[in-house]
Short mmCIF file of C-alpha atoms in Angstrom, two decimals:
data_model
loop_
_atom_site.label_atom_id
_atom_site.label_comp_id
_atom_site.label_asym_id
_atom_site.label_seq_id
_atom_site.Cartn_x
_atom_site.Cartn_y
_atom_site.Cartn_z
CA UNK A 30 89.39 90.91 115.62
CA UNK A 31 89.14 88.02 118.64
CA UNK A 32 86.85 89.16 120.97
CA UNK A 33 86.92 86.61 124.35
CA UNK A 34 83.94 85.51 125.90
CA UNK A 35 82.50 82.50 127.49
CA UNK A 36 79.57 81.56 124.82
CA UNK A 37 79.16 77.85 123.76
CA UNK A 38 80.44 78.80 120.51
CA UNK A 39 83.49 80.47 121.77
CA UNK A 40 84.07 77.12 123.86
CA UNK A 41 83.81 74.60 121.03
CA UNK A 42 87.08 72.48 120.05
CA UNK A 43 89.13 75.27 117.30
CA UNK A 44 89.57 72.55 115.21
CA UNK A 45 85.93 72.12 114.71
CA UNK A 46 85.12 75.30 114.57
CA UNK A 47 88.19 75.58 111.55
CA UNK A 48 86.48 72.90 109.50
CA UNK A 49 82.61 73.39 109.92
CA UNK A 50 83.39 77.17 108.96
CA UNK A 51 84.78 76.14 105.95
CA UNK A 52 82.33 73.14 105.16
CA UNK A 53 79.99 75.93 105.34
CA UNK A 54 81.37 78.09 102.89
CA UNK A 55 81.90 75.89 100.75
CA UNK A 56 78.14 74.47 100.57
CA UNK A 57 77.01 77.65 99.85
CA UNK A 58 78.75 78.10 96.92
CA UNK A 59 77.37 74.76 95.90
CA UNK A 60 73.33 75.58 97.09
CA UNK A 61 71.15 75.63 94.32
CA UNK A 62 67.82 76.74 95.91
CA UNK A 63 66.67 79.42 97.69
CA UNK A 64 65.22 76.86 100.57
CA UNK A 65 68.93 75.91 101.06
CA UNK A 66 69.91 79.68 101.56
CA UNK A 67 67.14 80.09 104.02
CA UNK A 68 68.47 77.25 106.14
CA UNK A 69 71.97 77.96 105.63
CA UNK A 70 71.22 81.98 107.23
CA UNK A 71 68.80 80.46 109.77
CA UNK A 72 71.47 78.29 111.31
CA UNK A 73 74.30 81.10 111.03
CA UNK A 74 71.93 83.64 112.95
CA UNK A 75 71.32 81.20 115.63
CA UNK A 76 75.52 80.71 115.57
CA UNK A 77 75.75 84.48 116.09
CA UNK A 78 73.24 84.61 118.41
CA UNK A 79 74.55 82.01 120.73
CA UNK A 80 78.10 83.64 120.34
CA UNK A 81 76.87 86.73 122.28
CA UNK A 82 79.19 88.52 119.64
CA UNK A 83 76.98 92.06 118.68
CA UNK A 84 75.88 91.64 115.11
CA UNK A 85 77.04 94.79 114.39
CA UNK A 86 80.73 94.11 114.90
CA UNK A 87 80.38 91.22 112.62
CA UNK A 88 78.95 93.47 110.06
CA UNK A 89 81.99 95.42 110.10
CA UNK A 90 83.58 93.06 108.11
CA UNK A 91 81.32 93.07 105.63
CA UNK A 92 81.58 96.97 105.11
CA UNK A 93 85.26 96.72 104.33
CA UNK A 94 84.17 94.65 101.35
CA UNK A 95 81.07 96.37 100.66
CA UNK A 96 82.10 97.90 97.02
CA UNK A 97 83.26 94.40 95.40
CA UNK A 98 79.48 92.99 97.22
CA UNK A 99 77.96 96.39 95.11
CA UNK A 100 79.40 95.99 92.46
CA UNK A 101 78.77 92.17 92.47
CA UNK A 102 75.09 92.66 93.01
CA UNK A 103 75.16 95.35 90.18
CA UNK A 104 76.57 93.44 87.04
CA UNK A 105 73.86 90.70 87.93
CA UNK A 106 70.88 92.88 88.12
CA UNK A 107 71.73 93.95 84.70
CA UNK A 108 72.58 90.83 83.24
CA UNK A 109 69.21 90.39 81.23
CA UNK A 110 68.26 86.95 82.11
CA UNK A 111 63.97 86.23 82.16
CA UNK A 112 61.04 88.59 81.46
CA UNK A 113 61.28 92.21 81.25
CA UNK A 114 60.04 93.21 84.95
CA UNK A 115 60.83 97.54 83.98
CA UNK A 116 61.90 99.96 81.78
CA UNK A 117 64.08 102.91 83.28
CA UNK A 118 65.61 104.81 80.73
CA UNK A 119 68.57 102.78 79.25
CA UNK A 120 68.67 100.43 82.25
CA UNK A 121 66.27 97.14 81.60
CA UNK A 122 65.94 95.25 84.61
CA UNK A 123 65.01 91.43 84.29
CA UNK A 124 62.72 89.03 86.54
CA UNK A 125 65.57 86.55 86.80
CA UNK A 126 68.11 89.01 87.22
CA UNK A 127 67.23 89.93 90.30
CA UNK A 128 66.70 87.03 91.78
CA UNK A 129 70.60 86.33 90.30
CA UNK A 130 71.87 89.80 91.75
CA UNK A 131 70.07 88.85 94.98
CA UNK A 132 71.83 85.38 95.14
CA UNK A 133 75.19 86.43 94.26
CA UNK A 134 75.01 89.59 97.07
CA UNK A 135 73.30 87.19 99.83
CA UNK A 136 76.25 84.50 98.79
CA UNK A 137 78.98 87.15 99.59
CA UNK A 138 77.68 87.96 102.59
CA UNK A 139 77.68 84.60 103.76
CA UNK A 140 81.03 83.76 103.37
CA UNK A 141 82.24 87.10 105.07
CA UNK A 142 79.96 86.32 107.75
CA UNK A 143 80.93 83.09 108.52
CA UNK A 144 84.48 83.87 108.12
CA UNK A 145 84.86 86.97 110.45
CA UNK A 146 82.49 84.97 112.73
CA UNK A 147 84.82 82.29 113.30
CA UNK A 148 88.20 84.66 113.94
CA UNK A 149 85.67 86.47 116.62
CA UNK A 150 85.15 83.76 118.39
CA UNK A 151 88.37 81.72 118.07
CA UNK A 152 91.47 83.07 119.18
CA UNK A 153 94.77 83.02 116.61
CA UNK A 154 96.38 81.10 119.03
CA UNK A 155 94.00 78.54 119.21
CA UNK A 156 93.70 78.32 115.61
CA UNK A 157 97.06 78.17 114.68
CA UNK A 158 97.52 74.77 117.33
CA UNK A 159 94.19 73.68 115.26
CA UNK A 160 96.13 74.00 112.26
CA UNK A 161 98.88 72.08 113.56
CA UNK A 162 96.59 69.18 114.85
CA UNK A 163 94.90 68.97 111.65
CA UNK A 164 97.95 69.40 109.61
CA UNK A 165 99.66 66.47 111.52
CA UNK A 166 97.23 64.49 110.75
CA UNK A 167 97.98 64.08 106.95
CA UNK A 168 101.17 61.45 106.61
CA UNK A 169 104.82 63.07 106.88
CA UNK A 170 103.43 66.42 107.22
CA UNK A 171 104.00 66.53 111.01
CA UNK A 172 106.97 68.30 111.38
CA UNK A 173 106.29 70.84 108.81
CA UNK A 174 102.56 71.49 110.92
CA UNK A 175 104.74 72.02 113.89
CA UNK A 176 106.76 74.68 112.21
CA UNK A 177 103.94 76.17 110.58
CA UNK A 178 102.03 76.90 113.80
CA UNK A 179 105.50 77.94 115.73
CA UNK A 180 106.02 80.65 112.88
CA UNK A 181 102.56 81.61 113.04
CA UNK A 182 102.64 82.57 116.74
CA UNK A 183 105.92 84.23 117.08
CA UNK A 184 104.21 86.15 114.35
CA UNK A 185 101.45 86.93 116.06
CA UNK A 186 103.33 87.83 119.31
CA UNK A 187 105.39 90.22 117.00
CA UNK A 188 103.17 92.30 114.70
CA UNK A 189 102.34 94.73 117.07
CA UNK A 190 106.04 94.80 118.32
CA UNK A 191 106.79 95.37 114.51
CA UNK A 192 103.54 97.83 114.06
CA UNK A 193 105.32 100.35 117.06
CA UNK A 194 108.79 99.72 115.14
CA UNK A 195 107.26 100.43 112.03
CA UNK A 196 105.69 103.88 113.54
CA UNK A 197 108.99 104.84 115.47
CA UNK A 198 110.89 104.81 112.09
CA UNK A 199 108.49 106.36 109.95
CA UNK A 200 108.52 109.61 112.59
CA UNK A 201 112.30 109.56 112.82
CA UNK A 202 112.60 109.68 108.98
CA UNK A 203 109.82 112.31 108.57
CA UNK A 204 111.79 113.81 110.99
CA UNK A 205 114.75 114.05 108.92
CA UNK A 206 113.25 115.06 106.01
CA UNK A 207 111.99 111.32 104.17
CA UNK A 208 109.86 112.08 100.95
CA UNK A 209 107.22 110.26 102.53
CA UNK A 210 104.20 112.18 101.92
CA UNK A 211 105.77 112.98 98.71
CA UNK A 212 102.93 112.98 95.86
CA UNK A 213 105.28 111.60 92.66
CA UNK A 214 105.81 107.64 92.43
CA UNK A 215 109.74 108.37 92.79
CA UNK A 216 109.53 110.22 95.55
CA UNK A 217 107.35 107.44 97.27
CA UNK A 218 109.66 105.12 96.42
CA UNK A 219 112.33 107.09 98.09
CA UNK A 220 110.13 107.14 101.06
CA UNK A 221 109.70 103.49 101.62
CA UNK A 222 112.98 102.83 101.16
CA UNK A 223 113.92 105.19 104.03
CA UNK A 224 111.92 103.10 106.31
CA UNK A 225 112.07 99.31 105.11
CA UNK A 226 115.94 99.60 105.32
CA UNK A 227 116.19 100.17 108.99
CA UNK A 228 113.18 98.29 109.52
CA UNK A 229 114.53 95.33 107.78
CA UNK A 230 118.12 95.05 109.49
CA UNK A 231 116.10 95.66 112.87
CA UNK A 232 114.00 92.82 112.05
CA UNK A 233 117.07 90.57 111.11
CA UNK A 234 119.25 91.42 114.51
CA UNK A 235 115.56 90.91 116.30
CA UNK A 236 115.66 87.12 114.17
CA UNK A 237 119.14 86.28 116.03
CA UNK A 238 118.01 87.44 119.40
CA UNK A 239 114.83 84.98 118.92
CA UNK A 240 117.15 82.39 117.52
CA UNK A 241 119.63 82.83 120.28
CA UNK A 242 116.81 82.50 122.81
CA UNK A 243 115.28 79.93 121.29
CA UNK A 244 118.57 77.90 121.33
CA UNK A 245 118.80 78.87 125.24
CA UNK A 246 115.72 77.37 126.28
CA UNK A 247 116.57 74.30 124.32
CA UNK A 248 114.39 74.43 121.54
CA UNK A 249 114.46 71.58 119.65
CA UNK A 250 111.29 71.21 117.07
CA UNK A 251 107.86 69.08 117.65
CA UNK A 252 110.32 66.23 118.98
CA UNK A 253 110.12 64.96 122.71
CA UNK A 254 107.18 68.81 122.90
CA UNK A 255 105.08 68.64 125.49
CA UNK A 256 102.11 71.22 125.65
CA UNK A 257 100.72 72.91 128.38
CA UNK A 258 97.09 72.90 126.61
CA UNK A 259 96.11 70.26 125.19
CA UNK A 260 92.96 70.63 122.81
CA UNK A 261 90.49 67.88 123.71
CA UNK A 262 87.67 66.99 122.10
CA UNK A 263 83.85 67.06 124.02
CA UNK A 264 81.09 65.78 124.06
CA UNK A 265 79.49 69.32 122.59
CA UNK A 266 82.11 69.08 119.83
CA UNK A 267 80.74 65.52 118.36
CA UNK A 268 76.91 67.51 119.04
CA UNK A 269 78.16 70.75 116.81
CA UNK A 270 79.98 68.49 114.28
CA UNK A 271 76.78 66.41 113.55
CA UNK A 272 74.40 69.37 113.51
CA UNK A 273 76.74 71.45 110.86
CA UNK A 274 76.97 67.87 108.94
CA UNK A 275 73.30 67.20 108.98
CA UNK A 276 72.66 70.99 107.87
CA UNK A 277 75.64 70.88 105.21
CA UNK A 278 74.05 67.58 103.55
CA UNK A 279 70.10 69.11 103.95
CA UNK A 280 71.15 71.98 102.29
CA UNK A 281 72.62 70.59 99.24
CA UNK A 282 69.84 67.34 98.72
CA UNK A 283 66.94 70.27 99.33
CA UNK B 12 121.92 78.94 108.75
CA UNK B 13 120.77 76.91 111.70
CA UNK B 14 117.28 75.73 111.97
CA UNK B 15 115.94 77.83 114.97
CA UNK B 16 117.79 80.75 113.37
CA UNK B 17 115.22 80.08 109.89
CA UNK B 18 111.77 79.79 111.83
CA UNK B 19 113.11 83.20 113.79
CA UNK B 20 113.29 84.81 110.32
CA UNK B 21 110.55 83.36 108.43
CA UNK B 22 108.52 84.59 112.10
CA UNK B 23 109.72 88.05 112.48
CA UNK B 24 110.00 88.85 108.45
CA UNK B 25 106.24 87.77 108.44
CA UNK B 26 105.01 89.61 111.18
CA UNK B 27 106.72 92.47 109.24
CA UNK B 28 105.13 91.50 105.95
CA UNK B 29 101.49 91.57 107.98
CA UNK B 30 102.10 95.19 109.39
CA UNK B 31 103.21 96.30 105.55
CA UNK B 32 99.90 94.50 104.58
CA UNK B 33 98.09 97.48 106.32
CA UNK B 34 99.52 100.33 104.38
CA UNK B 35 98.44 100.58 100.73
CA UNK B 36 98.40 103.20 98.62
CA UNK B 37 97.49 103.75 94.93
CA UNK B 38 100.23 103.97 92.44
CA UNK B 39 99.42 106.18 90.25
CA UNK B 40 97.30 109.18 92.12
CA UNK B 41 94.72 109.02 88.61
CA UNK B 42 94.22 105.27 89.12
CA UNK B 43 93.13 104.70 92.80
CA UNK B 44 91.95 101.67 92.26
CA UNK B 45 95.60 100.19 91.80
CA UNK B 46 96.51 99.56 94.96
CA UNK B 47 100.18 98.84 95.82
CA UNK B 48 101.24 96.91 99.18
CA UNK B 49 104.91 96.40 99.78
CA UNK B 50 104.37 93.63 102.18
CA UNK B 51 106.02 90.74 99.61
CA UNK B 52 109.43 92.73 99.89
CA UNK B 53 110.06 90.98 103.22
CA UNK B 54 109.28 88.03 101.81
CA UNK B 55 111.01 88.19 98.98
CA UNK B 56 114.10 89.71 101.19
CA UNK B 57 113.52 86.05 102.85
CA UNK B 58 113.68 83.90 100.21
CA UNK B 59 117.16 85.45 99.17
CA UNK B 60 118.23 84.75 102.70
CA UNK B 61 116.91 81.78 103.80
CA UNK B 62 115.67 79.64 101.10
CA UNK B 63 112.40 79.96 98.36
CA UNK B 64 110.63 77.88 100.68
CA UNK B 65 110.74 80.22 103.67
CA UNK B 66 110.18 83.04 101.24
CA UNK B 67 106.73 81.39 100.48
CA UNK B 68 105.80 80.65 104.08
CA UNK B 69 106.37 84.07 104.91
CA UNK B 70 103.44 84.83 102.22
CA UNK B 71 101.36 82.19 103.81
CA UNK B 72 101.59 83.42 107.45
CA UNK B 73 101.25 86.77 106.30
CA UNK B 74 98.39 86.18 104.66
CA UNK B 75 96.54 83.98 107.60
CA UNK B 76 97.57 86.75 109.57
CA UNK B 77 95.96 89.24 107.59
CA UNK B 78 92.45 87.43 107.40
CA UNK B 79 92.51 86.95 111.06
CA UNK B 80 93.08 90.44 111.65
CA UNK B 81 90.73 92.11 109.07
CA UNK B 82 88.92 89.34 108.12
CA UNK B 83 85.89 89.06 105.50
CA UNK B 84 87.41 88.10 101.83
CA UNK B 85 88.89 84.46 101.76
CA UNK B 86 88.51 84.04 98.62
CA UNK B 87 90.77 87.46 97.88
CA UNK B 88 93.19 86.81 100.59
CA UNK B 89 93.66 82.94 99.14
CA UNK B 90 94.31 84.88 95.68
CA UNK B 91 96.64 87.01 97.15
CA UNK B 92 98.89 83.93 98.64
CA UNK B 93 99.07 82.27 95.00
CA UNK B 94 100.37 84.94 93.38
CA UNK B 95 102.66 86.27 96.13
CA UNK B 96 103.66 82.67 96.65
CA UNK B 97 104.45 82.06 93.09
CA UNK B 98 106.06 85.24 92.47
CA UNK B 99 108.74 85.25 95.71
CA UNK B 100 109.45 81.37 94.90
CA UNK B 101 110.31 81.87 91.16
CA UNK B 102 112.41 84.70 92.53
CA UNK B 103 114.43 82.94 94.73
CA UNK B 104 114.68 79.66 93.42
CA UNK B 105 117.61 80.06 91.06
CA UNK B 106 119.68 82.35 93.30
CA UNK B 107 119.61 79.67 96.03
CA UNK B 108 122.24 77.59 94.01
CA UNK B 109 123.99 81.16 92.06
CA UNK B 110 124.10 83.74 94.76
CA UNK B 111 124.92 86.87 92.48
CA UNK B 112 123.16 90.21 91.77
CA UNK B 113 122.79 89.14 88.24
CA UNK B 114 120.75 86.08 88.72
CA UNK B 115 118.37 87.45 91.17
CA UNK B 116 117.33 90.74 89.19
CA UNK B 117 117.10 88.12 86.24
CA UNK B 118 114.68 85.78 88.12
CA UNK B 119 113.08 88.55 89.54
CA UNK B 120 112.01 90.00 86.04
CA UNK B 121 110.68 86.15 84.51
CA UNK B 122 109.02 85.99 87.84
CA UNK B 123 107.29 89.33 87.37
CA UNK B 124 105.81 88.17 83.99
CA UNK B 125 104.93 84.65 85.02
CA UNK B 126 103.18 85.73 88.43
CA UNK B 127 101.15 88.35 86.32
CA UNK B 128 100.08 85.45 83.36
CA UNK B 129 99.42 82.78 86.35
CA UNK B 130 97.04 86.05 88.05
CA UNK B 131 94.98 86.17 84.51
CA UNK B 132 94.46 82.60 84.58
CA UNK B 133 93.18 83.12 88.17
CA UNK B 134 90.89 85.57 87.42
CA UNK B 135 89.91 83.51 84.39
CA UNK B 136 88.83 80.12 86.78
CA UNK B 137 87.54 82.54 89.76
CA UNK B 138 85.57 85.34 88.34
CA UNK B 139 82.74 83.08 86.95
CA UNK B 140 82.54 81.28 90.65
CA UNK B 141 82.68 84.62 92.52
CA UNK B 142 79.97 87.13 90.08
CA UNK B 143 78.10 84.04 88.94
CA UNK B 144 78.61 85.40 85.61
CA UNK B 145 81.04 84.23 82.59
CA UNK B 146 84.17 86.59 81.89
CA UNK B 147 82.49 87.64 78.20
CA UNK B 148 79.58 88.83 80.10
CA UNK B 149 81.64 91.12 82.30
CA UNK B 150 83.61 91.96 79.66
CA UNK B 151 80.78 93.33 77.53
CA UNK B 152 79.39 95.04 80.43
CA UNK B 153 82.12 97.03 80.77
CA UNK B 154 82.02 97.88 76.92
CA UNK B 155 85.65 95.84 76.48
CA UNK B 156 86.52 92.45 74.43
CA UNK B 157 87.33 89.72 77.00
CA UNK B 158 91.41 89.66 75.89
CA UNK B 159 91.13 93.91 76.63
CA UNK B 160 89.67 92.81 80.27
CA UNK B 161 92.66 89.95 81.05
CA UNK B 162 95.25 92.71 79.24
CA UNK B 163 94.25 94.74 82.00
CA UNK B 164 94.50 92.30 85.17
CA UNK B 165 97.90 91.37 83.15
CA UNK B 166 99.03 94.87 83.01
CA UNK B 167 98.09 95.42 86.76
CA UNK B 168 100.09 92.59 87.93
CA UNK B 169 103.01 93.66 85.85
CA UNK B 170 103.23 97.16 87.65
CA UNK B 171 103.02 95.47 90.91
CA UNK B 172 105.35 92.78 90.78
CA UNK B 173 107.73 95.08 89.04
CA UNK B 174 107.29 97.95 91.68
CA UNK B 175 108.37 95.40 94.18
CA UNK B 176 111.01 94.03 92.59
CA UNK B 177 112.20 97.67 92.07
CA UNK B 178 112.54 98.36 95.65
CA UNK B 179 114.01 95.43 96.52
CA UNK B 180 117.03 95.66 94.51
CA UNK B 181 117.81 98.42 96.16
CA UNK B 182 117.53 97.15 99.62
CA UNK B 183 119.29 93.76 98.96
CA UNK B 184 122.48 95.76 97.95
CA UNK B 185 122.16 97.47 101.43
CA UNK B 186 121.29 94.32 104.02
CA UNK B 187 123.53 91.99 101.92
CA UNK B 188 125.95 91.85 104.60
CA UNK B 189 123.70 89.86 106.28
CA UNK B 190 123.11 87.54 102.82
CA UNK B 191 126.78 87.55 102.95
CA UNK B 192 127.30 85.91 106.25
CA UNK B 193 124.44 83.15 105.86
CA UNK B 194 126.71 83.05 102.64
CA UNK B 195 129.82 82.09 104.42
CA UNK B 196 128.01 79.94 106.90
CA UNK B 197 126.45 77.72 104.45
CA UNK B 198 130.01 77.58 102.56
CA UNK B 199 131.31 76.64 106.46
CA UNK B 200 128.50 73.95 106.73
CA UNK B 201 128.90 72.13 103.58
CA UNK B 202 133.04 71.95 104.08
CA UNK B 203 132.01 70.29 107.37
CA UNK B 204 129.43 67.99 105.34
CA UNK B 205 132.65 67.01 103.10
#
């Protein structure tokens, strides 16, 4: 989903950008008026906008959640809270509901939003040394961060290594005659197994090569690491951090 | 098992868990909403190897990995992590001291059933935050008693825990040459300890 680019947003210190995301979606879970909505959308449009990410790839996100947002927005409008505002047929819409339905919906979207706009513009490298920093901040938790972000980006270095894998296996058991495509449970279960085998022993001999190298190069945990980039916080940063505060607290007094 | 030998499996096992993330298919073809994912068998496969711990990272990473590549639904993908997490370390927990076939298709089964009760009680505390409604509301919508709605998500989680602990039964008995030699190795490593 990372799409590079040079915007101020895109530039801003990961770690920042990990914690006001999630300050934000947690406030709006926690707004009770619709002023506070208005403010908390105002400030995420002018996010997007100075991202230079197209809004329409951000709203790709939300379409591969769109049913549980439906079907969200559905049970409230029928809820029968408030006045009656119309009659149609069985279904009885309320006044209140829809405000409710439109909450609930406009919530939703808020979060995916916010989310998908952060992984856009912040790169799962640089987030998983954010999570390290951050992590190593709590007491006694510093080796475990370092592990934690050293799993997380041989990871990502090997899912599409895994993905082609994955492929080559699934043709050369098709090949042979696998039940994949096999429409009975059984014969599905068959199918999978004919590929996760393989696919697991070739990920276990790949572990030892990666162990093996890792041991070569002298790998020895976060002791005595050096990094090559060091994340360093800006002047910008301390700007961002105080706007999103100042926003975050407005939001909930207003 | 040496430590840089552990991260390389929890790494590669989770990258595999991500790419398994990606297919889904329904289990029954009547029922398309119950979707079935077979990425916790590598992390289950883990946590027999390598420790319950490094089972449940691999759920983590998988599941960080997942958001950052699809993105959208934290609160689903945070969901996702408890219940995987729970399930593959009540799996694995027992069979790090008893390594035998016996113990892990036993823990497997009372981790099936505790997984699915801790989803329900999930559902129970998240529901109300997420709809903005309370679960007898929902439940009436949908012309059901609230204990026929959580018999549901219970049933759910039952046939999708148990589906994965089917299949990896199976696979364990074929990789567990490779069980067996971490096996020896830790055998090796406490005699030196001694």
């Amino acid at each position: 989903m990372y799409v590079p680019g040079d915007s101020p947003v895109h530039a801003l210190d990961p770690r920042l950008k990990l914690l006001g995301f999630m300050g934000m979606i947690i406030t709006i879970f926690a707004v009770r008026s619709a002023h506070g909505y208005f403010v908390m959308y105002a400030f995420l449009f002018v996010l997007i906008i100075l991202s230079k990410v197209s809004p329409r790839f951000l709203l790709r996100s939300v379409k591969s959640i769109w049913f549980l947002i439906l079907l969200a927005g559905v049970f409230q409008l029928f809820s029968g809270y408030g006045r009656v505002l119309f009659e149609f047929g069985p279904f009885v819409v309320h006044a209140e509901s829809v405000f409710l339905a439109v909450e609930v919906v406009s919530r939703l979207i808020f979060v995916v939003l916010c989310a998908s706009l952060m992984t856009v513009t912040t790169s799962p490298i640089e987030l998983s040394d954010a999570v390290e920093s951050l992590m190593g901040k709590l007491p006694g938790m510093k080796r475990f961060a370092h592990e934690l972000a050293m799993v997380m980006s041989i990871s990502i270095r090997f899912v599409p290594v895994m993905a082609e894998e994955a492929e080559n296996i699934l043709k050369a058991q098709t090949s042979r005659g696998a039940p994949i495509d096999d429409r009975k449970f059984t014969g599905k279960l068959k199918g999978i197994l004919s590929v996760a085998i393989p696919l697991i022993v070739l990920s276990l001999r790949r572990a030892e090569e990666i162990a093996l190298a890792m041991e070569a190069r002298g790998y020895r945990g976060w002791e005595g690491r050096t990094r090559f980039r060091e994340l360093r916080w800006k002047a910008k940063d301390t700007v961002f951090a105080m706007m999103v505060s100042s926003i975050i607290i407005l939001c909930l007094f207003i | 098992m040496s430590k840089n030998k552990r991260i390389a499996i929890v790494s590669v096992m989770s990258a595999l868990a991500t790419v398994m993330m990606f297919i889904e298919f329904p289990i029954f073809p009547q029922a398309s909403f119950l979707k079935f994912d077979p990425s916790e068998i590598p992390a289950l496969i883990t946590g027999f190897m390598a420790g319950p711990l490094a089972g449940v990272l691999v759920v983590l990473v998988k599941d960080v990995l997942f958001f950052f590549a699809k993105s959208g639904d934290v609160i689903g993908v945070m969901m996702n992590f408890i219940a995987g997490a729970s399930f593959v370390f009540l799996s694995t927990i027992w069979y790090k001291w008893k390594r035998t076939k016996r113990v892990a298709v036993i823990s497997m089964s009372i981790a099936t059933i505790v997984s699915a009760v801790v989803m329900v009680m999930l559902n129970v505390v998240v529901v109300p935050i997420y709809f903005k409604m309370t679960l007898s509301e929902i439940a009436s919508w949908a012309k059901m008693t609230v204990p026929q709605l959580l018999a549901i998500i219970f049933a759910f989680n039952l046939i999708k825990f148990g589906t994965v602990s089917l299949i990896t039964v199976p696979i364990y008995k074929r990789v567990s040459s490779f069980f067996k030699v971490s096996l020896e190795e830790g055998l090796q490593e406490r005699r030196i300890e001694e």
